[in-house]
Coordinates of C-alpha atoms and ligand atoms in Angstrom, one line a residue:
Chain A
M4 CA 178.1 61.9 29.5
T5 CA 179.3 64.4 32.1
A6 CA 177.1 66.3 34.5
A7 CA 177.9 69.5 32.7
D8 CA 176.8 68.0 29.4
S9 CA 173.4 67.0 30.7
A10 CA 172.9 70.4 32.4
D11 CA 173.6 72.0 29.0
N12 CA 171.1 69.7 27.3
T13 CA 168.5 70.5 29.8
A14 CA 169.1 74.1 29.4
L15 CA 168.8 73.8 25.6
G16 CA 165.6 71.7 26.1
T17 CA 163.9 74.3 28.2
V18 CA 164.9 77.4 26.4
S19 CA 162.2 77.2 23.7
R20 CA 162.2 78.9 20.4
P21 CA 160.1 82.1 20.4
L22 CA 156.6 81.6 19.0
L23 CA 156.8 85.2 17.7
E24 CA 159.9 87.2 17.1
V25 CA 159.9 90.7 15.7
A26 CA 163.2 92.4 14.7
G27 CA 163.8 95.9 13.4
L28 CA 160.1 96.3 12.7
R29 CA 159.1 99.5 11.0
A30 CA 155.5 100.3 10.0
G31 CA 153.3 103.3 9.5
Y32 CA 150.7 104.9 7.3
G33 CA 151.7 106.2 3.9
A34 CA 154.7 108.4 4.3
A35 CA 154.3 108.7 8.1
N36 CA 156.5 106.1 9.8
V37 CA 155.1 105.2 13.2
L38 CA 157.3 102.4 14.4
H39 CA 161.1 102.9 14.2
G40 CA 162.6 99.5 14.6
I41 CA 160.9 97.3 17.2
D42 CA 162.4 94.2 18.6
L43 CA 160.1 92.0 20.6
S44 CA 159.5 88.3 21.2
V45 CA 156.9 86.0 22.8
L46 CA 157.7 82.5 23.9
P47 CA 155.1 79.7 23.6
G48 CA 152.6 80.0 26.4
E49 CA 154.2 83.3 27.7
V50 CA 152.2 86.4 28.7
V51 CA 153.8 89.6 27.5
V52 CA 152.5 93.1 27.9
V53 CA 153.3 96.2 25.8
L54 CA 152.7 99.4 27.7
G55 CA 152.6 102.8 26.1
A56 CA 150.8 106.1 26.2
N57 CA 148.2 107.3 23.6
G58 CA 149.8 107.5 20.2
A59 CA 152.9 105.5 21.1
G60 CA 152.2 103.1 18.3
K61 CA 150.7 100.1 20.1
T62 CA 147.9 99.6 17.7
T63 CA 150.2 100.1 14.8
L64 CA 152.4 97.3 16.2
M65 CA 149.5 94.9 16.6
R66 CA 148.2 95.7 13.1
A67 CA 151.6 95.1 11.5
I68 CA 152.1 91.8 13.3
A69 CA 148.6 90.7 12.4
G70 CA 149.3 91.5 8.7
L71 CA 146.7 94.2 8.4
I72 CA 149.3 96.8 7.4
G73 CA 152.7 96.4 5.7
H74 CA 156.0 96.4 7.5
T75 CA 159.8 96.3 6.9
G76 CA 162.1 94.4 9.2
T77 CA 161.2 90.8 10.1
I78 CA 158.3 89.1 11.7
S79 CA 159.1 85.4 12.4
V80 CA 156.7 82.7 13.6
D81 CA 158.3 79.5 15.0
G82 CA 161.6 80.8 13.7
Q83 CA 160.3 81.2 10.2
I84 CA 160.4 84.7 8.6
I85 CA 157.0 85.6 7.2
A86 CA 157.8 87.8 4.2
K87 CA 154.3 88.7 3.1
A88 CA 152.4 88.9 6.3
R89 CA 148.7 88.8 5.5
P90 CA 145.9 88.4 8.1
D91 CA 144.8 84.9 6.9
E92 CA 148.5 83.8 6.7
M93 CA 149.2 85.0 10.3
L94 CA 146.0 83.4 11.5
R95 CA 147.0 80.1 9.9
R96 CA 150.3 80.2 11.7
G97 CA 148.4 80.6 15.0
L98 CA 148.3 84.4 15.7
G99 CA 144.9 85.9 16.5
L100 CA 144.1 89.6 17.2
V101 CA 141.4 91.2 19.3
P102 CA 141.5 94.6 17.6
Q103 CA 141.1 97.9 19.4
G104 CA 137.5 99.0 19.3
R105 CA 136.4 95.3 19.4
G106 CA 135.8 94.8 15.6
T107 CA 132.2 93.6 16.2
M108 CA 130.4 92.5 13.0
T109 CA 127.5 94.7 14.1
A110 CA 124.9 93.5 11.5
M111 CA 125.3 89.9 12.3
T112 CA 124.1 87.8 15.3
V113 CA 126.4 86.9 18.2
R114 CA 126.4 83.3 17.0
D115 CA 127.3 84.3 13.4
N116 CA 130.1 86.5 14.8
L117 CA 131.5 83.4 16.5
R118 CA 131.1 81.3 13.4
V119 CA 133.1 83.8 11.4
G120 CA 135.8 83.5 14.1
A121 CA 136.0 79.8 13.2
I122 CA 136.0 80.3 9.4
S123 CA 139.5 79.0 9.2
R124 CA 138.4 75.7 10.7
S125 CA 136.4 72.9 9.1
D126 CA 135.4 70.7 12.1
A127 CA 131.7 71.6 12.3
R128 CA 131.0 69.5 15.4
E129 CA 133.8 71.0 17.4
I130 CA 133.0 74.5 16.2
A131 CA 129.5 74.1 17.6
D132 CA 131.1 72.8 20.9
D133 CA 133.4 75.8 21.0
I134 CA 130.5 78.2 20.5
E135 CA 128.8 76.6 23.5
R136 CA 132.0 76.7 25.5
W137 CA 132.5 80.4 25.0
C138 CA 128.9 81.1 25.8
T139 CA 129.6 79.3 29.1
V140 CA 132.7 81.3 29.7
F141 CA 130.9 84.6 29.0
P142 CA 127.3 84.0 30.2
P143 CA 126.0 87.3 28.9
L144 CA 126.6 85.9 25.4
A145 CA 124.6 82.8 26.0
N146 CA 121.2 84.5 26.2
R147 CA 122.1 86.7 23.3
R148 CA 123.2 84.1 20.8
N149 CA 120.6 85.2 18.3
Q150 CA 120.8 88.9 19.1
I151 CA 122.3 91.3 16.5
A152 CA 125.8 91.9 17.9
G153 CA 125.6 95.7 17.3
T154 CA 123.0 95.9 20.1
L155 CA 125.4 94.4 22.7
S156 CA 126.9 96.6 25.4
G157 CA 130.5 97.6 25.2
G158 CA 131.6 95.0 27.7
E159 CA 129.5 92.3 26.0
Q160 CA 131.1 93.2 22.7
Q161 CA 134.6 92.9 24.2
M162 CA 133.6 89.5 25.5
L163 CA 132.4 88.6 22.0
A164 CA 135.7 89.9 20.5
I165 CA 137.8 87.7 22.7
A166 CA 135.5 84.7 22.1
R167 CA 135.6 85.3 18.3
A168 CA 139.4 85.5 18.2
M169 CA 139.6 82.3 20.4
M170 CA 137.2 80.5 18.0
A171 CA 140.2 80.2 15.6
R172 CA 142.1 78.4 18.5
P173 CA 145.2 80.7 18.2
R174 CA 148.5 79.8 19.9
L175 CA 149.1 83.5 20.5
L176 CA 146.3 85.8 21.3
M177 CA 147.0 89.5 20.8
C178 CA 144.7 91.9 22.6
D179 CA 144.7 95.6 21.8
E180 CA 143.4 97.4 25.0
V181 CA 140.6 95.1 26.0
S182 CA 140.1 97.3 29.1
L183 CA 139.4 100.5 27.2
G184 CA 136.2 102.2 28.4
L185 CA 134.9 99.4 30.5
A186 CA 133.9 99.3 34.2
P187 CA 136.6 97.9 36.5
I188 CA 134.5 94.9 37.4
I189 CA 134.1 93.9 33.8
V190 CA 137.8 94.4 33.2
Q191 CA 138.7 92.2 36.1
Q192 CA 136.4 89.5 34.7
L193 CA 138.0 89.8 31.2
F194 CA 141.5 89.5 32.6
G195 CA 140.4 86.5 34.6
V196 CA 139.3 84.8 31.4
L197 CA 142.5 85.7 29.7
R198 CA 144.5 84.2 32.5
D199 CA 142.4 81.0 32.2
V200 CA 143.0 81.0 28.5
N201 CA 146.7 81.2 29.1
Q202 CA 146.8 78.6 31.8
D203 CA 144.3 76.1 30.5
S204 CA 145.3 75.9 26.9
N205 CA 148.8 77.3 27.1
T206 CA 147.9 80.0 24.7
A207 CA 150.5 82.8 24.7
L208 CA 149.2 86.3 25.3
L209 CA 150.5 89.6 23.9
L210 CA 148.5 92.3 25.6
V211 CA 148.6 96.0 24.7
E212 CA 147.5 98.1 27.7
Q213 CA 147.4 101.5 29.2
N214 CA 146.1 100.0 32.3
A215 CA 149.5 99.0 33.6
E216 CA 148.5 97.9 37.1
L217 CA 146.2 95.3 35.7
A218 CA 148.4 94.1 33.0
L219 CA 151.3 93.6 35.2
Q220 CA 149.3 91.2 37.4
I221 CA 149.3 88.6 34.7
A222 CA 152.4 89.5 32.6
A223 CA 155.7 87.7 32.8
R224 CA 157.5 90.2 30.7
V225 CA 156.9 93.9 29.8
Y226 CA 157.9 96.2 27.0
L227 CA 157.6 99.9 27.2
L228 CA 156.8 101.6 23.9
E229 CA 157.5 105.3 23.6
V230 CA 156.8 107.1 20.3
G231 CA 157.5 104.1 18.1
E232 CA 160.5 102.7 20.0
I233 CA 161.0 100.2 22.7
A234 CA 162.2 102.4 25.6
A235 CA 162.7 99.5 28.1
S236 CA 161.8 95.9 28.6
G237 CA 162.3 93.2 31.2
E238 CA 160.7 90.7 33.6
T239 CA 157.7 92.1 35.4
E240 CA 159.3 91.9 38.8
Q241 CA 162.4 93.8 37.6
F242 CA 160.1 96.3 36.2
R243 CA 158.2 96.9 39.4
G244 CA 161.5 97.3 41.2
N245 CA 162.6 100.1 38.9
D246 CA 161.5 103.3 40.7
A247 CA 161.6 105.6 37.7
I248 CA 159.6 103.3 35.5
R249 CA 157.2 102.4 38.3
K250 CA 156.5 106.1 38.9
S251 CA 155.8 107.0 35.3
Y252 CA 153.7 103.9 34.5
L253 CA 152.1 103.0 37.7
G254 CA 152.0 106.4 39.3
Y255 CA 153.3 105.4 42.8
Chain B
M215 CA 88.4 95.7 -11.1
E216 CA 89.7 94.5 -14.4
I217 CA 91.9 97.5 -14.7
F218 CA 93.1 97.0 -11.2
L219 CA 94.1 93.4 -11.8
D220 CA 95.7 94.2 -15.1
R221 CA 97.7 96.9 -13.4
L222 CA 98.5 94.6 -10.5
F223 CA 99.8 91.8 -12.7
S224 CA 101.9 94.1 -14.9
G225 CA 103.1 95.9 -11.7
V226 CA 104.2 92.6 -10.1
T227 CA 105.9 91.6 -13.3
A228 CA 107.8 94.8 -13.7
G229 CA 108.5 94.8 -10.0
S230 CA 110.0 91.3 -10.3
I231 CA 112.3 92.7 -13.0
Y232 CA 113.4 95.5 -10.7
V233 CA 113.8 93.0 -7.9
L234 CA 116.3 90.9 -10.0
I235 CA 118.4 93.9 -11.0
A236 CA 118.1 95.4 -7.5
L237 CA 119.3 92.1 -6.0
S238 CA 122.4 92.2 -8.2
L239 CA 123.0 95.7 -6.9
V240 CA 122.5 94.6 -3.3
V241 CA 125.0 91.7 -3.7
V242 CA 127.7 94.1 -4.6
F243 CA 126.7 96.8 -2.1
R244 CA 126.5 94.4 0.8
S245 CA 130.1 93.4 0.4
S246 CA 131.7 96.6 -0.8
T247 CA 129.3 99.5 -0.2
T248 CA 129.6 100.4 -3.8
I249 CA 126.6 100.9 -6.2
N250 CA 127.8 99.3 -9.4
F251 CA 126.3 101.5 -12.0
A252 CA 127.9 99.3 -14.7
Q253 CA 125.6 96.5 -13.6
G254 CA 123.0 97.2 -16.3
E255 CA 125.7 97.2 -18.9
F256 CA 127.1 93.9 -17.8
A257 CA 123.6 92.5 -18.3
L258 CA 123.2 94.2 -21.7
F259 CA 126.6 92.9 -22.8
T260 CA 125.9 89.4 -21.8
S261 CA 122.4 89.6 -23.4
F262 CA 124.2 90.4 -26.6
V263 CA 126.5 87.5 -26.1
A264 CA 123.5 85.2 -25.6
W265 CA 121.8 86.6 -28.7
W266 CA 124.9 86.1 -30.7
L267 CA 125.2 82.5 -29.5
T268 CA 121.6 81.8 -30.5
T269 CA 122.4 83.1 -34.0
K270 CA 125.1 80.5 -34.1
G271 CA 122.5 77.9 -33.4
L272 CA 122.9 77.4 -29.6
P273 CA 119.6 76.8 -27.8
I274 CA 118.5 79.8 -25.8
V275 CA 118.7 77.9 -22.5
L276 CA 122.4 77.0 -23.1
A277 CA 123.0 80.6 -24.2
L278 CA 121.6 81.7 -20.9
F279 CA 124.1 79.7 -18.9
A280 CA 126.9 80.9 -21.2
A281 CA 125.8 84.5 -20.7
M282 CA 125.8 83.9 -16.9
A283 CA 129.3 82.5 -17.1
V284 CA 130.5 85.4 -19.2
G285 CA 128.8 87.8 -16.8
F286 CA 130.4 86.1 -13.8
T287 CA 133.9 86.3 -15.3
M288 CA 133.4 90.0 -16.3
G289 CA 132.3 90.8 -12.7
V290 CA 135.3 89.1 -11.2
V291 CA 137.7 90.7 -13.7
A292 CA 136.2 94.2 -13.3
E293 CA 136.5 94.0 -9.5
R294 CA 140.0 92.7 -9.6
A295 CA 141.4 94.8 -12.4
L296 CA 139.5 98.0 -12.2
I297 CA 137.7 98.5 -8.9
R298 CA 140.2 97.2 -6.4
P299 CA 143.3 99.2 -7.4
V300 CA 141.2 102.4 -7.3
R301 CA 139.4 101.6 -4.1
R302 CA 142.7 101.5 -2.2
R303 CA 143.4 105.1 -3.2
N304 CA 140.1 106.9 -3.4
E305 CA 136.5 105.9 -2.6
T306 CA 134.8 108.3 -5.0
A307 CA 137.1 107.2 -7.8
V308 CA 135.2 103.9 -7.7
L309 CA 132.1 105.6 -8.9
I310 CA 134.0 107.2 -11.8
V311 CA 135.4 103.9 -12.8
A312 CA 132.0 102.3 -12.7
L313 CA 130.6 105.0 -14.9
G314 CA 133.5 104.7 -17.2
L315 CA 132.9 101.0 -17.4
F316 CA 129.2 101.7 -18.1
T317 CA 130.1 103.9 -21.1
A318 CA 132.8 101.7 -22.4
L319 CA 130.6 98.6 -22.3
N320 CA 127.8 100.3 -24.1
G321 CA 130.2 101.5 -26.7
A322 CA 131.7 98.1 -27.0
D323 CA 128.2 96.6 -27.5
G324 CA 127.5 98.9 -30.4
W325 CA 131.0 98.4 -31.9
I326 CA 130.8 94.6 -31.7
W327 CA 127.2 94.0 -32.6
G328 CA 126.0 97.1 -34.3
A329 CA 123.5 99.7 -33.2
N330 CA 120.5 98.1 -35.0
D331 CA 118.0 96.3 -32.8
K332 CA 118.2 92.6 -32.4
Q333 CA 115.3 90.2 -32.5
F334 CA 115.9 88.2 -29.4
P335 CA 114.7 84.6 -29.1
E336 CA 112.3 84.1 -26.2
I337 CA 113.1 81.9 -23.3
L338 CA 109.6 82.4 -21.8
P339 CA 106.4 81.8 -23.9
H340 CA 105.4 85.2 -25.1
G341 CA 102.8 84.5 -27.8
D342 CA 99.5 86.4 -28.1
N343 CA 97.6 83.4 -26.7
D344 CA 99.9 82.5 -23.8
Y345 CA 97.9 83.6 -20.9
F346 CA 95.4 82.7 -18.2
V347 CA 92.3 84.7 -17.6
I348 CA 91.7 85.6 -14.0
A349 CA 88.6 87.7 -13.2
G350 CA 88.6 89.0 -16.7
S351 CA 92.3 90.0 -16.6
R352 CA 95.0 88.4 -18.6
L353 CA 97.9 86.8 -16.7
H354 CA 100.5 86.1 -19.3
Y355 CA 102.8 83.0 -19.0
D356 CA 105.9 85.1 -19.4
S357 CA 104.8 87.3 -16.4
I358 CA 104.5 84.1 -14.3
G359 CA 107.9 83.0 -15.6
I360 CA 109.5 86.2 -14.5
V361 CA 107.9 86.1 -11.1
L362 CA 109.0 82.5 -10.7
A363 CA 112.5 83.4 -11.9
M364 CA 112.6 86.1 -9.3
I365 CA 111.5 83.8 -6.5
L366 CA 114.1 81.2 -7.6
V367 CA 116.9 83.8 -7.5
V368 CA 115.7 85.1 -4.1
T369 CA 115.6 81.6 -2.7
L370 CA 119.0 80.6 -4.0
L371 CA 120.5 83.8 -2.7
S372 CA 119.0 83.5 0.7
L373 CA 120.3 79.9 0.9
L374 CA 123.7 81.1 -0.2
F375 CA 123.8 84.0 2.4
N376 CA 122.4 82.1 5.3
R377 CA 123.4 78.5 4.8
T378 CA 126.8 78.4 3.3
P379 CA 130.3 79.2 4.5
L380 CA 130.8 81.5 1.5
G381 CA 127.6 83.4 2.4
L382 CA 128.8 83.7 6.0
Q383 CA 132.1 85.2 4.7
M384 CA 130.2 87.5 2.4
R385 CA 128.1 88.8 5.2
A386 CA 131.2 89.2 7.4
V387 CA 133.0 91.2 4.7
A388 CA 129.9 93.3 4.3
T389 CA 129.6 94.2 8.0
N390 CA 133.3 94.5 9.0
P391 CA 136.0 93.7 6.4
E392 CA 138.8 94.1 8.8
S393 CA 137.4 91.6 11.4
A394 CA 136.6 89.3 8.5
A395 CA 140.3 89.4 7.4
L396 CA 141.4 88.8 11.0
A397 CA 139.3 85.7 11.1
G398 CA 141.1 84.4 8.0
V399 CA 138.6 85.4 5.4
K400 CA 140.3 86.2 2.1
V401 CA 138.5 89.5 1.7
G402 CA 139.7 90.2 -1.9
R403 CA 138.5 86.9 -3.1
V404 CA 135.1 87.3 -1.5
L405 CA 134.7 90.8 -3.1
S406 CA 135.6 89.3 -6.5
L407 CA 133.1 86.6 -6.1
S408 CA 130.4 89.1 -5.1
W409 CA 131.0 91.1 -8.2
G410 CA 130.9 87.9 -10.3
L411 CA 127.8 86.7 -8.6
S412 CA 126.1 90.0 -9.1
A413 CA 126.9 90.2 -12.8
A414 CA 125.7 86.6 -13.2
I415 CA 122.4 87.5 -11.7
G416 CA 122.2 90.5 -14.0
S417 CA 122.9 88.3 -17.0
F418 CA 120.3 85.9 -15.9
A419 CA 117.8 88.7 -15.6
G420 CA 118.9 90.2 -18.9
V421 CA 118.5 87.2 -21.1
L422 CA 115.1 86.5 -19.5
L423 CA 113.8 90.0 -19.8
V424 CA 115.0 91.4 -23.1
P425 CA 112.4 89.5 -25.2
V426 CA 109.5 90.5 -22.9
L427 CA 110.4 94.2 -22.5
P428 CA 108.8 96.6 -24.9
P429 CA 109.9 96.8 -27.7
N430 CA 110.8 93.1 -27.4
Q431 CA 114.2 93.7 -28.9
L432 CA 117.7 94.1 -27.7
D433 CA 119.0 97.6 -28.2
L434 CA 121.7 99.7 -26.6
S435 CA 119.4 101.5 -24.2
S436 CA 117.5 98.3 -23.1
F437 CA 118.8 98.4 -19.5
F438 CA 119.2 102.1 -18.8
S439 CA 115.8 102.9 -17.4
I440 CA 115.6 99.5 -15.7
L441 CA 118.8 100.3 -13.9
I442 CA 117.4 103.6 -12.7
F443 CA 114.1 101.9 -11.5
A444 CA 116.0 99.1 -9.9
S445 CA 118.4 101.5 -8.1
A446 CA 115.3 103.3 -6.7
A447 CA 113.8 100.0 -5.7
A448 CA 117.1 98.9 -4.0
L449 CA 117.4 102.2 -2.2
L450 CA 113.8 102.0 -1.1
G451 CA 114.3 98.6 0.4
G452 CA 117.7 99.4 1.9
L453 CA 120.8 98.8 -0.2
D454 CA 122.2 96.1 1.9
S455 CA 119.1 94.1 2.4
A456 CA 117.9 91.3 0.0
K457 CA 114.5 91.3 1.6
G458 CA 114.5 95.1 1.0
A459 CA 115.2 94.6 -2.7
V460 CA 112.2 92.2 -3.0
V461 CA 109.8 94.5 -1.1
G462 CA 111.2 97.6 -2.7
G463 CA 111.2 96.2 -6.2
L464 CA 107.6 94.9 -6.0
A465 CA 106.3 98.0 -4.3
F466 CA 108.0 100.1 -6.9
G467 CA 106.7 98.1 -9.8
V468 CA 103.1 98.1 -8.5
A469 CA 103.1 101.7 -7.6
E470 CA 104.5 102.7 -11.0
S471 CA 101.9 100.5 -12.7
M472 CA 99.0 101.9 -10.7
I473 CA 100.1 105.5 -11.4
N474 CA 100.2 104.6 -15.1
G475 CA 96.8 103.0 -14.9
Y476 CA 94.9 105.5 -12.9
A477 CA 96.7 108.8 -13.3
T478 CA 97.0 108.7 -17.0
F479 CA 96.9 112.4 -17.2
L480 CA 100.4 112.4 -15.8
G481 CA 101.7 110.7 -18.9
G482 CA 104.3 108.0 -19.4
S483 CA 107.3 110.3 -19.0
M484 CA 106.4 110.7 -15.4
Q485 CA 107.9 107.3 -14.6
L486 CA 111.5 108.3 -14.6
T487 CA 110.6 111.5 -12.7
F488 CA 108.7 109.3 -10.2
A489 CA 111.8 107.1 -9.7
L490 CA 114.1 110.1 -9.2
V491 CA 111.6 111.7 -6.7
I492 CA 111.6 108.5 -4.7
I493 CA 115.4 108.4 -4.8
V494 CA 115.6 111.9 -3.4
V495 CA 113.0 111.4 -0.8
I496 CA 114.6 108.3 0.5
L497 CA 118.1 109.9 0.6
V498 CA 116.7 112.8 2.6
F499 CA 114.3 111.1 5.0
K500 CA 115.4 107.5 5.4
P501 CA 118.9 106.8 4.0
T502 CA 118.9 103.3 5.3
G503 CA 115.8 102.4 3.3
L504 CA 113.0 100.2 4.8
F505 CA 115.1 97.3 5.8
G506 CA 118.7 98.4 5.5
A507 CA 121.2 98.7 8.3
R508 CA 123.6 100.9 6.5
R509 CA 123.1 104.2 4.7
L510 CA 124.6 105.3 1.5
E511 CA 127.5 107.4 2.7
R512 CA 129.4 107.5 -0.5
V513 CA 128.2 106.5 -3.9
Ligands
ATP170 N1 145.2 105.1 9.9 C1 146.1 106.0 10.2 N2 146.6 106.9 9.3 C2 147.6 107.8 9.7 N3 148.1 107.9 10.9 C3 147.7 107.0 11.8 C4 146.7 106.0 11.5 N4 146.4 105.3 12.7 C5 147.3 105.8 13.6 N5 148.0 106.8 13.1 C6 149.1 107.6 13.8 O1 150.1 106.7 14.3 C7 150.5 107.0 15.6 C8 150.4 105.8 16.5 O2 149.0 105.4 16.5 P1 148.5 104.1 17.3 O3 147.1 104.0 17.0 O4 149.4 103.0 16.9 O5 148.8 104.5 18.8 P2 148.3 103.7 20.1 O6 149.6 103.6 20.9 O7 147.6 102.5 19.8 O8 147.4 104.8 20.8 P3 146.1 104.6 21.7 O9 146.5 104.2 23.0 O10 145.4 105.9 21.6 O11 145.3 103.5 21.0 C9 149.6 108.2 16.0 O12 150.4 109.3 15.9 C10 148.5 108.2 15.0 O13 148.1 109.5 14.8
MG171 MG1 145.8 101.9 20.1

């Protein structure tokens, strides 16, 4: 075996197959097409951010990938094309979504919200442990376990939304604007938790954000979404180095 | 005092009937925010099935279970085949479909079984001498049976909702179907099951009630007024609340009975008016009912 061979092998070994790969994705609502052919991928354990202005189609992208709305083009998980993406199917394959607006089950208690998050699992003991774990990660939830979730503050509901999605133990956590409408200190805290989630359990993250500054702090790669198309993409560092892009998205 | 107790007993009995039908409405409303107006007709249809089975020699208790199974199937099929395809397109169309189902079932009943009244076998003792005497008032065994049946259904439902994974999924679908779907709940299946469960409860109530309702016979209008009263009761309690259905149903039954007992000058025809007045008052002043979290935004 030559040195070149083994170098090749190593290279093959470390370039892992994308966990999620989206190609030529089109989706929309009724006759109105919103996404016009999106290509995007996320490697296992990777943190990827999609930046885009209001109405760019970020939420539509998340909903299509999660199986909430139909699509054309391909969505592959672990290299396997998912023809009929349905939410329970995508979840079973390890994709979880924290929806824009938090998706709180307002009439149920905090604990029941978390139990619903774990509905795809059957290990009762570990589910109970996970509920305790997330109550430790997000202390405000701990005192409010038996409180009706609709009475939580916005920040608390966002914590609950993240915890609920994590109860399914996804391999890829998709978050649709977790920072929306929250105080900077809470946002910092939430991103801290997301970073931990990524580092402790090697959960990949696909974050949709308008808050570019914050998102770039934890992202390895960035996609720019403009009116339904990927306008640019690249490593975070590259991205920061590009003056034009930096000006329009970071404002300095 | 005698009159009062008489009225109270008959009010609680009638109230329990409303509770049962109101519960079946609540089970569907919780998961799909639809009032299933065909509910009474499901119950009527399956009561006919039960009657027909008893004429073939099946014991009434077995006929009861058969009717519940038929009701469950009808509920599942109705949701899957009629309601779901329409719901995706238009919310108000659901109401039209339910009303169409209502008429179609009633027509089918008459066509299959004939419009003449059926003498229905009793599942609860209903003889002239089947009663206790309490403070001079008669408490009939069948009244007790109906109240017990109501308590049984309430208990089982609350166990289902609060203690089982299916109940958790039903509550999740009721409060936020999209989040439920994202958590892996098969929302369509839960909706079908809710409709099935609701129709099974209605069938249970139907077979139990028909023999004890005046005129102790099964006829094509048997469930119409009950459905109106039960809707009022469910609305009073809050359409998404099982507790509300119980309180609303009992309150409604007793109030109606007291009005009949003490305000006789109003006459019997006041009952439907009374129900409709309650419906309007609630819709105007407290659309969420006494215990409900959600209002009726679209029927
Ligand atoms: N349910 C819907 N029906 C019809 N059009 C919709 C629907 N939801 C979104 N759209 C349209 O699709 C386009 C993209 O919306 P989308 O919600 O994906 O944008 P977004 O990037 O998430 O915006 P924001 O940052 O405001 O959340 C918009 O023009 C919007 O009007
Ligand atoms: Mg959005």
